[in-house]
Short mmCIF file of C-alpha atoms in Angstrom, two decimals:
data_model
loop_
_atom_site.label_atom_id
_atom_site.label_comp_id
_atom_site.label_asym_id
_atom_site.label_seq_id
_atom_site.Cartn_x
_atom_site.Cartn_y
_atom_site.Cartn_z
CA UNK B 1 -49.54 17.00 -43.16
CA UNK B 2 -52.37 19.42 -42.39
CA UNK B 3 -53.69 21.06 -45.54
CA UNK B 4 -53.53 24.86 -45.51
CA UNK B 5 -56.89 26.60 -45.58
CA UNK B 6 -55.83 28.21 -48.88
CA UNK B 7 -55.65 24.75 -50.44
CA UNK B 8 -59.24 23.95 -49.48
CA UNK B 9 -60.80 27.12 -50.91
CA UNK B 10 -61.48 28.61 -54.32
CA UNK B 11 -61.22 32.39 -54.13
CA UNK B 12 -62.14 35.13 -56.60
CA UNK B 13 -62.50 38.90 -56.35
CA UNK B 14 -64.36 41.98 -57.53
CA UNK B 15 -63.22 45.57 -56.85
CA UNK B 16 -65.53 47.98 -55.00
CA UNK B 17 -65.37 51.54 -56.39
CA UNK B 18 -66.43 54.67 -54.50
CA UNK B 19 -67.88 58.01 -55.53
CA UNK B 20 -64.40 59.40 -56.24
CA UNK B 21 -63.93 56.51 -58.75
CA UNK B 22 -61.22 55.12 -56.51
CA UNK B 23 -60.83 51.70 -54.95
CA UNK B 24 -62.96 51.48 -51.79
CA UNK B 25 -62.55 47.77 -51.04
CA UNK B 26 -62.51 44.24 -52.42
CA UNK B 27 -65.33 41.72 -52.57
CA UNK B 28 -63.63 38.36 -51.92
CA UNK B 29 -65.57 35.32 -53.13
CA UNK B 30 -64.89 32.16 -51.11
CA UNK B 31 -66.03 28.66 -52.06
CA UNK B 32 -65.17 25.15 -50.85
CA UNK B 33 -62.91 23.33 -53.29
CA UNK B 34 -64.41 20.05 -52.07
CA UNK B 35 -67.98 20.09 -50.74
CA UNK B 36 -67.21 17.17 -48.42
CA UNK B 37 -64.34 18.98 -46.66
CA UNK B 38 -65.20 21.55 -44.00
CA UNK B 39 -63.17 24.74 -44.44
CA UNK B 40 -61.38 26.08 -41.36
CA UNK B 41 -63.06 29.52 -41.31
CA UNK B 42 -61.07 30.86 -38.30
CA UNK B 43 -57.84 29.92 -40.10
CA UNK B 44 -58.97 31.81 -43.21
CA UNK B 45 -59.77 34.92 -41.16
CA UNK B 46 -56.38 34.72 -39.40
CA UNK B 47 -54.63 34.35 -42.76
CA UNK B 48 -56.33 37.48 -44.09
CA UNK B 49 -55.46 39.39 -40.93
CA UNK B 50 -51.78 38.41 -41.24
CA UNK B 51 -51.57 39.42 -44.91
CA UNK B 52 -53.47 42.71 -44.68
CA UNK B 53 -51.85 46.00 -43.69
CA UNK B 54 -53.33 49.33 -42.58
CA UNK B 55 -53.31 50.60 -46.19
CA UNK B 56 -54.79 47.41 -47.74
CA UNK B 57 -58.38 47.61 -49.03
CA UNK B 58 -61.26 46.65 -46.70
CA UNK B 59 -62.70 43.20 -47.51
CA UNK B 60 -66.29 42.16 -48.09
CA UNK B 61 -66.26 38.37 -47.64
CA UNK B 62 -68.76 36.61 -49.92
CA UNK B 63 -69.16 32.95 -48.93
CA UNK B 64 -70.56 31.05 -51.89
CA UNK B 65 -72.21 28.24 -49.93
CA UNK B 66 -74.28 28.03 -46.77
CA UNK B 67 -71.92 25.89 -44.70
CA UNK B 68 -69.03 28.29 -45.20
CA UNK B 69 -71.30 31.22 -44.32
CA UNK B 70 -72.44 29.47 -41.12
CA UNK B 71 -68.82 28.78 -40.11
CA UNK B 72 -67.84 32.41 -40.70
CA UNK B 73 -70.84 33.74 -38.78
CA UNK B 74 -70.08 31.39 -35.90
CA UNK B 75 -66.32 31.90 -35.62
CA UNK B 76 -65.51 35.38 -36.95
CA UNK B 77 -64.27 37.65 -34.15
CA UNK B 78 -65.36 41.25 -33.70
CA UNK B 79 -63.34 43.41 -36.09
CA UNK B 80 -63.36 40.74 -38.82
CA UNK B 81 -64.04 41.78 -42.44
CA UNK B 82 -67.61 42.51 -43.53
CA UNK B 83 -69.51 39.30 -44.25
CA UNK B 84 -72.14 39.13 -46.97
CA UNK B 85 -75.37 37.17 -46.39
CA UNK B 86 -77.66 36.42 -49.33
CA UNK B 87 -81.23 37.51 -48.66
CA UNK B 88 -82.77 34.22 -49.85
CA UNK B 89 -80.61 32.20 -47.43
CA UNK B 90 -82.24 33.91 -44.44
CA UNK B 91 -85.30 31.69 -44.87
CA UNK B 92 -83.07 28.98 -43.35
CA UNK B 93 -83.63 29.35 -39.60
CA UNK B 94 -80.15 27.97 -38.80
CA UNK B 95 -78.59 30.82 -40.81
CA UNK B 96 -80.89 33.50 -39.40
CA UNK B 97 -80.12 32.37 -35.83
CA UNK B 98 -76.39 32.68 -36.55
CA UNK B 99 -76.90 36.09 -38.20
CA UNK B 100 -78.63 37.43 -35.09
CA UNK B 101 -75.92 36.04 -32.81
CA UNK B 102 -73.14 37.41 -35.05
CA UNK B 103 -74.77 40.84 -35.10
CA UNK B 104 -75.02 40.84 -31.29
CA UNK B 105 -71.33 39.91 -31.15
CA UNK B 106 -70.52 43.05 -33.14
CA UNK B 107 -69.87 41.53 -36.58
CA UNK B 108 -70.48 43.81 -39.56
CA UNK B 109 -72.90 42.08 -41.91
CA UNK B 110 -74.05 43.00 -45.41
CA UNK B 111 -77.44 41.92 -46.82
CA UNK B 112 -77.27 40.96 -50.50
CA UNK B 113 -80.33 40.91 -52.71
CA UNK B 114 -82.71 42.84 -54.95
CA UNK B 115 -83.71 46.38 -54.08
CA UNK B 116 -87.34 45.34 -54.61
CA UNK B 117 -87.10 42.57 -51.98
CA UNK B 118 -85.67 44.40 -48.97
CA UNK B 119 -85.86 42.51 -45.66
CA UNK B 120 -88.37 43.15 -42.89
CA UNK B 121 -87.23 45.53 -40.10
CA UNK B 122 -86.48 42.66 -37.69
CA UNK B 123 -84.05 41.19 -40.22
CA UNK B 124 -82.73 44.52 -41.53
CA UNK B 125 -81.55 45.63 -38.08
CA UNK B 126 -78.92 42.84 -38.12
CA UNK B 127 -77.15 44.41 -41.10
CA UNK B 128 -74.79 47.37 -41.36
CA UNK B 129 -75.15 47.75 -45.12
CA UNK B 130 -76.58 46.15 -48.26
CA UNK B 131 -75.24 44.97 -51.60
CA UNK B 132 -78.23 45.65 -53.84
CA UNK B 133 -79.10 44.70 -57.40
CA UNK B 134 -81.79 46.30 -59.56
CA UNK B 135 -84.26 44.44 -61.73
CA UNK B 136 -84.23 45.77 -65.34
CA UNK B 137 -87.56 47.56 -64.85
CA UNK B 138 -86.29 49.20 -61.64
CA UNK B 139 -83.12 50.31 -63.44
CA UNK B 140 -85.20 51.88 -66.24
CA UNK B 141 -87.46 53.58 -63.69
CA UNK B 142 -84.48 54.87 -61.70
CA UNK B 143 -83.15 56.62 -64.80
CA UNK B 144 -86.39 58.44 -65.57
CA UNK B 145 -86.62 62.08 -64.49
CA UNK B 146 -89.36 62.65 -61.90
CA UNK B 147 -92.75 63.16 -63.54
CA UNK B 148 -94.14 66.70 -63.09
CA UNK B 149 -97.27 66.79 -60.94
CA UNK B 150 -100.43 68.61 -62.04
CA UNK B 151 -101.36 71.56 -59.85
CA UNK B 152 -103.92 70.32 -57.34
CA UNK B 153 -103.65 66.81 -58.75
CA UNK B 154 -102.40 63.69 -57.00
CA UNK B 155 -98.67 63.42 -56.30
CA UNK B 156 -97.21 61.17 -59.01
CA UNK B 157 -96.02 57.77 -57.84
CA UNK B 158 -92.27 57.90 -57.77
CA UNK B 159 -89.90 55.31 -59.15
CA UNK B 160 -88.35 52.79 -56.74
CA UNK B 161 -85.81 54.84 -54.82
CA UNK B 162 -82.11 54.17 -55.06
CA UNK B 163 -81.28 53.91 -51.38
CA UNK B 164 -78.48 56.26 -50.35
CA UNK B 165 -75.31 54.99 -48.73
CA UNK B 166 -75.65 51.37 -49.88
CA UNK B 167 -73.51 49.22 -52.19
CA UNK B 168 -74.77 48.24 -55.64
CA UNK B 169 -73.86 45.48 -58.09
CA UNK B 170 -74.73 44.60 -61.66
CA UNK B 171 -74.83 48.26 -62.73
CA UNK B 172 -74.19 47.98 -66.48
CA UNK B 173 -74.84 51.57 -67.63
CA UNK B 174 -72.76 54.67 -67.12
CA UNK B 175 -75.90 56.76 -66.49
CA UNK B 176 -77.13 54.44 -63.74
CA UNK B 177 -73.66 54.31 -62.18
CA UNK B 178 -73.59 58.11 -62.04
CA UNK B 179 -77.11 58.15 -60.60
CA UNK B 180 -76.08 55.71 -57.83
CA UNK B 181 -72.74 57.29 -56.93
CA UNK B 182 -73.23 60.99 -57.60
CA UNK B 183 -76.91 61.58 -56.83
CA UNK B 184 -77.58 58.93 -54.18
CA UNK B 185 -74.12 58.80 -52.61
CA UNK B 186 -73.84 55.02 -52.88
CA UNK B 187 -71.14 53.66 -50.61
CA UNK B 188 -69.60 51.66 -53.48
CA UNK B 189 -70.22 49.88 -56.75
CA UNK B 190 -69.16 46.22 -56.97
CA UNK B 191 -67.66 45.97 -60.43
CA UNK B 192 -67.75 48.77 -63.00
CA UNK B 193 -69.77 49.42 -66.20
CA UNK B 194 -66.53 49.47 -68.21
CA UNK B 195 -68.17 48.43 -71.48
CA UNK B 196 -70.70 51.27 -71.38
CA UNK B 197 -68.13 53.84 -70.20
CA UNK B 198 -65.90 52.92 -73.16
CA UNK B 199 -68.89 52.92 -75.54
CA UNK B 200 -69.91 56.41 -74.38
CA UNK B 201 -66.41 57.63 -75.33
CA UNK B 202 -66.32 55.84 -78.71
CA UNK B 203 -66.28 59.08 -80.76
CA UNK B 204 -63.23 60.37 -78.88
CA UNK B 205 -59.93 58.51 -79.33
CA UNK B 206 -58.85 57.04 -76.00
CA UNK B 207 -56.05 58.98 -74.31
CA UNK B 208 -53.66 58.08 -71.48
CA UNK B 209 -54.39 59.37 -67.98
CA UNK B 210 -53.43 62.98 -67.23
CA UNK B 211 -52.71 62.03 -63.60
CA UNK B 212 -50.30 59.21 -64.55
CA UNK B 213 -48.42 61.38 -67.09
CA UNK B 214 -48.10 64.19 -64.54
CA UNK B 215 -46.93 61.73 -61.85
CA UNK B 216 -44.23 60.41 -64.18
CA UNK B 217 -43.05 63.91 -65.09
CA UNK B 218 -42.75 64.76 -61.39
CA UNK B 219 -40.77 61.55 -60.77
CA UNK B 220 -38.36 62.47 -63.58
CA UNK B 221 -37.96 65.99 -62.14
CA UNK B 222 -37.18 64.43 -58.74
CA UNK B 223 -34.58 62.17 -60.40
CA UNK B 224 -36.16 59.03 -58.98
CA UNK B 225 -35.04 55.53 -60.00
CA UNK B 226 -35.55 53.81 -63.33
CA UNK B 227 -37.68 51.21 -61.49
CA UNK B 228 -39.99 54.01 -60.32
CA UNK B 229 -40.38 55.42 -63.85
CA UNK B 230 -41.15 51.96 -65.21
CA UNK B 231 -43.67 51.24 -62.44
CA UNK B 232 -45.52 54.54 -63.03
CA UNK B 233 -45.66 54.03 -66.79
CA UNK B 234 -47.03 50.54 -66.10
CA UNK B 235 -50.00 52.10 -64.29
CA UNK B 236 -51.58 53.01 -67.63
CA UNK B 237 -51.85 50.42 -70.43
CA UNK B 238 -52.42 53.09 -73.08
CA UNK B 239 -49.45 55.22 -71.99
CA UNK B 240 -47.22 52.12 -71.99
CA UNK B 241 -48.44 51.18 -75.49
CA UNK B 242 -48.03 54.71 -76.89
CA UNK B 243 -44.54 54.95 -75.42
CA UNK B 244 -43.48 51.68 -77.05
CA UNK B 245 -44.98 52.70 -80.41
CA UNK B 246 -43.01 55.97 -80.19
CA UNK B 247 -39.71 54.35 -79.17
CA UNK B 248 -40.05 51.97 -82.13
CA UNK B 249 -40.99 54.69 -84.62
CA UNK B 250 -38.82 55.66 -87.58
CA UNK B 251 -38.56 59.17 -86.12
CA UNK B 252 -36.23 57.91 -83.39
CA UNK B 253 -34.21 55.78 -85.78
CA UNK B 254 -33.11 53.23 -83.17
CA UNK B 255 -31.39 50.27 -84.76
CA UNK B 256 -32.96 47.54 -82.66
CA UNK B 257 -36.57 47.02 -81.70
CA UNK B 258 -37.64 48.16 -78.22
CA UNK B 259 -39.47 45.21 -76.67
CA UNK B 260 -39.89 46.47 -73.08
CA UNK B 261 -40.68 49.67 -71.19
CA UNK B 262 -37.32 49.55 -69.40
CA UNK B 263 -35.34 49.31 -72.62
CA UNK B 264 -37.28 52.26 -74.04
CA UNK B 265 -36.65 54.35 -70.93
CA UNK B 266 -32.92 53.59 -71.05
CA UNK B 267 -32.57 54.20 -74.80
CA UNK B 268 -34.49 57.49 -74.89
CA UNK B 269 -32.91 59.40 -72.02
CA UNK B 270 -34.87 61.35 -69.45
CA UNK B 271 -34.89 64.71 -71.25
CA UNK B 272 -36.44 63.15 -74.36
CA UNK B 273 -38.98 61.22 -72.29
CA UNK B 274 -40.05 64.39 -70.51
CA UNK B 275 -40.51 66.23 -73.81
CA UNK B 276 -42.57 63.35 -75.16
CA UNK B 277 -44.72 63.33 -72.01
CA UNK B 278 -45.23 67.11 -72.30
CA UNK B 279 -46.61 66.52 -75.81
CA UNK B 280 -49.07 63.93 -74.44
CA UNK B 281 -50.32 66.09 -71.56
CA UNK B 282 -52.65 68.55 -73.41
CA UNK B 283 -54.72 65.69 -74.88
CA UNK B 284 -54.62 63.41 -71.81
CA UNK B 285 -57.79 62.01 -70.25
CA UNK B 286 -59.19 63.57 -67.10
CA UNK B 287 -62.42 61.53 -67.15
CA UNK B 288 -62.66 59.99 -63.66
CA UNK B 289 -64.94 57.23 -64.99
CA UNK B 290 -61.91 55.77 -66.79
CA UNK B 291 -59.92 55.33 -63.55
CA UNK B 292 -61.58 52.02 -62.55
CA UNK B 293 -61.19 50.72 -66.12
CA UNK B 294 -57.43 51.37 -66.06
CA UNK B 295 -56.94 50.18 -62.49
CA UNK B 296 -58.72 46.89 -63.16
CA UNK B 297 -56.38 46.31 -66.13
CA UNK B 298 -53.37 46.97 -63.89
CA UNK B 299 -54.73 44.50 -61.29
CA UNK B 300 -54.93 41.84 -64.02
CA UNK B 301 -51.32 42.55 -65.03
CA UNK B 302 -50.09 42.30 -61.42
CA UNK B 303 -51.99 39.07 -60.91
CA UNK B 304 -50.64 37.52 -64.12
CA UNK B 305 -47.08 38.34 -63.00
CA UNK B 306 -47.65 36.91 -59.51
CA UNK B 307 -49.30 33.73 -60.80
CA UNK B 308 -46.34 33.04 -63.09
CA UNK B 309 -43.75 33.84 -60.48
CA UNK B 310 -40.57 34.33 -62.49
CA UNK B 311 -38.37 33.95 -59.42
CA UNK B 312 -35.24 36.08 -59.58
CA UNK B 313 -35.54 36.72 -63.33
CA UNK B 314 -36.68 40.37 -63.31
CA UNK B 315 -36.72 40.77 -67.10
CA UNK B 316 -39.06 37.81 -67.38
CA UNK B 317 -41.31 39.15 -64.63
CA UNK B 318 -41.56 42.51 -66.42
CA UNK B 319 -42.44 40.74 -69.66
CA UNK B 320 -45.23 38.77 -67.96
CA UNK B 321 -46.57 41.98 -66.40
CA UNK B 322 -46.58 43.62 -69.85
CA UNK B 323 -48.45 40.58 -71.20
CA UNK B 324 -51.25 41.16 -68.66
CA UNK B 325 -51.19 44.93 -69.19
CA UNK B 326 -51.68 44.84 -72.98
CA UNK B 327 -54.24 42.01 -72.91
CA UNK B 328 -57.19 44.42 -73.02
CA UNK B 329 -55.87 47.10 -75.38
CA UNK B 330 -58.50 46.06 -77.92
CA UNK B 331 -61.18 47.36 -75.50
CA UNK B 332 -59.40 50.72 -75.31
CA UNK B 333 -58.48 51.12 -78.97
CA UNK B 334 -61.46 49.43 -80.63
CA UNK B 335 -59.49 47.22 -83.01
CA UNK B 336 -58.34 43.57 -82.92
CA UNK B 337 -55.66 42.84 -80.34
CA UNK B 338 -53.56 40.94 -82.90
CA UNK B 339 -53.43 44.03 -85.14
CA UNK B 340 -52.43 46.26 -82.21
CA UNK B 341 -49.66 43.99 -80.93
CA UNK B 342 -48.17 43.40 -84.39
CA UNK B 343 -47.16 47.09 -84.41
CA UNK B 344 -44.67 46.36 -81.63
CA UNK B 345 -41.62 44.08 -81.58
CA UNK B 346 -42.92 42.31 -78.48
CA UNK B 347 -41.98 38.81 -77.43
CA UNK B 348 -43.95 36.13 -79.31
CA UNK B 349 -44.85 34.76 -75.88
CA UNK B 350 -47.03 37.85 -75.27
CA UNK B 351 -48.79 37.52 -78.65
CA UNK B 352 -49.32 33.78 -78.12
CA UNK B 353 -50.89 34.24 -74.67
CA UNK B 354 -53.12 37.23 -75.43
CA UNK B 355 -54.22 36.45 -79.00
CA UNK B 356 -53.75 32.70 -79.52
CA UNK B 357 -54.27 31.69 -75.85
CA UNK B 358 -51.25 29.37 -76.04
CA UNK B 359 -47.66 29.34 -74.82
CA UNK B 360 -46.02 29.69 -71.41
CA UNK B 361 -47.93 32.80 -70.29
CA UNK B 362 -51.42 31.57 -71.25
CA UNK B 363 -52.05 29.75 -67.95
CA UNK B 364 -51.30 32.82 -65.81
CA UNK B 365 -53.32 35.19 -67.99
CA UNK B 366 -56.33 32.87 -68.18
CA UNK B 367 -56.26 32.32 -64.43
CA UNK B 368 -55.97 36.07 -63.76
CA UNK B 369 -59.13 36.56 -65.86
CA UNK B 370 -60.98 33.71 -64.10
CA UNK B 371 -60.15 35.12 -60.65
CA UNK B 372 -62.08 38.28 -61.58
CA UNK B 373 -65.27 36.20 -61.29
CA UNK B 374 -67.12 33.98 -58.80
CA UNK B 375 -66.92 31.03 -61.23
CA UNK B 376 -65.32 28.38 -59.00
CA UNK B 377 -65.67 25.61 -61.60
CA UNK B 378 -63.68 27.61 -64.20
CA UNK B 379 -60.89 28.25 -61.67
CA UNK B 380 -60.82 24.57 -60.66
CA UNK B 381 -60.71 23.53 -64.33
CA UNK B 382 -57.78 25.87 -65.08
CA UNK B 383 -55.87 24.46 -62.09
CA UNK B 384 -56.33 20.94 -63.50
CA UNK B 385 -55.61 21.87 -67.13
CA UNK B 386 -52.43 23.82 -66.38
CA UNK B 387 -51.37 21.84 -63.28
CA UNK B 388 -51.48 24.94 -61.09
CA UNK B 389 -51.50 24.50 -57.33
CA UNK B 390 -54.69 25.98 -55.85
CA UNK B 391 -52.97 27.11 -52.67
CA UNK B 392 -50.33 28.97 -54.69
CA UNK B 393 -53.01 30.57 -56.87
CA UNK B 394 -54.88 31.82 -53.78
CA UNK B 395 -51.66 33.03 -52.17
CA UNK B 396 -50.78 35.02 -55.30
CA UNK B 397 -54.28 36.54 -55.38
CA UNK B 398 -54.20 37.58 -51.72
CA UNK B 399 -50.70 39.05 -52.09
CA UNK B 400 -51.81 41.22 -55.01
CA UNK B 401 -55.03 42.32 -53.27
CA UNK B 402 -53.29 43.12 -49.97
CA UNK B 403 -50.72 45.26 -51.82
CA UNK B 404 -53.47 47.46 -53.29
CA UNK B 405 -53.87 50.75 -51.45
CA UNK B 406 -56.99 52.68 -50.56
CA UNK B 407 -57.18 56.24 -49.34
CA UNK B 408 -58.55 56.32 -45.82
CA UNK B 409 -60.76 59.24 -44.90
#
């Protein structure tokens, strides 16, 4: 039996966010599961092509070892996803030769490295874009306002420029993110400074998204299906949490605990839900910098549900999704997750997985977290510990990523 290419690779991902704070693409890390086995790069590229649709996010392929990069450069057809090449690997003449040939063949290549170590023009001309990182001193300099020049004096030496139109990674501060995206029109940020964005809002209680609340109110007005209402509410972890706290409050006086979004929606009735949403709307968040934070949490929830495929059991699937969705509420609310979850009559399986890291959902949640990184050894270890099939893990990841939608200009 020929092993599928998805069984010979360890994949991971990182979202790319654009100036509008919306998903612009996906950086897809690819590593050999076994260094002695050559990965069938053309098969991988065909697999991606088959899974992706016109609305799926563009891919930036990030091979994590030289052999895999060489195979991609050699075999990728014109029109393939962007391929990242690490700057330091270009010292290898075999790689540079393939880079030049791939560029001549029309492949779109991305140079990855430090802003302070940009390639020479002969090398730079092979690349369509860059994925740049800033050294700490360059990041500090980039945040300084330009020094005023003395009349008639020498022009002050400016800080290292943030190059316009490029991609950036490792941007940990909100201020630097805004400098890159808003002032220098960066093409995208790989990852998001979620910790600093949340820290900058620490004096204001976190609120659900205005856009998601409004979308749900419109869906109720249009008398759409219960599944649609549940899916929209599941687009915002905080809205889902607030709704469940409300449906379980003494004010409603329901006799049994509401342990799922669907049950709450059914028990409350659409008129009551709409009134409750109207009360949330005036305080709702319109900060665009929170969009990537929320969307990344939703990606984790989707991935957890796909990794623990509950088959035809829809209630179970919804519970697993909720497990992934609430797993980062402590970041949003600034208190221990155990304290937050004990306010709700949720399944013990959710508490066990998110707080105790045990139980039937722990494997899926831990794997969903690991896939957000380029740590191949952690992913391999989780597969061994929880007896998860690597091919199935990769298939679940690619299904979730291909179902994401980006707005095309």
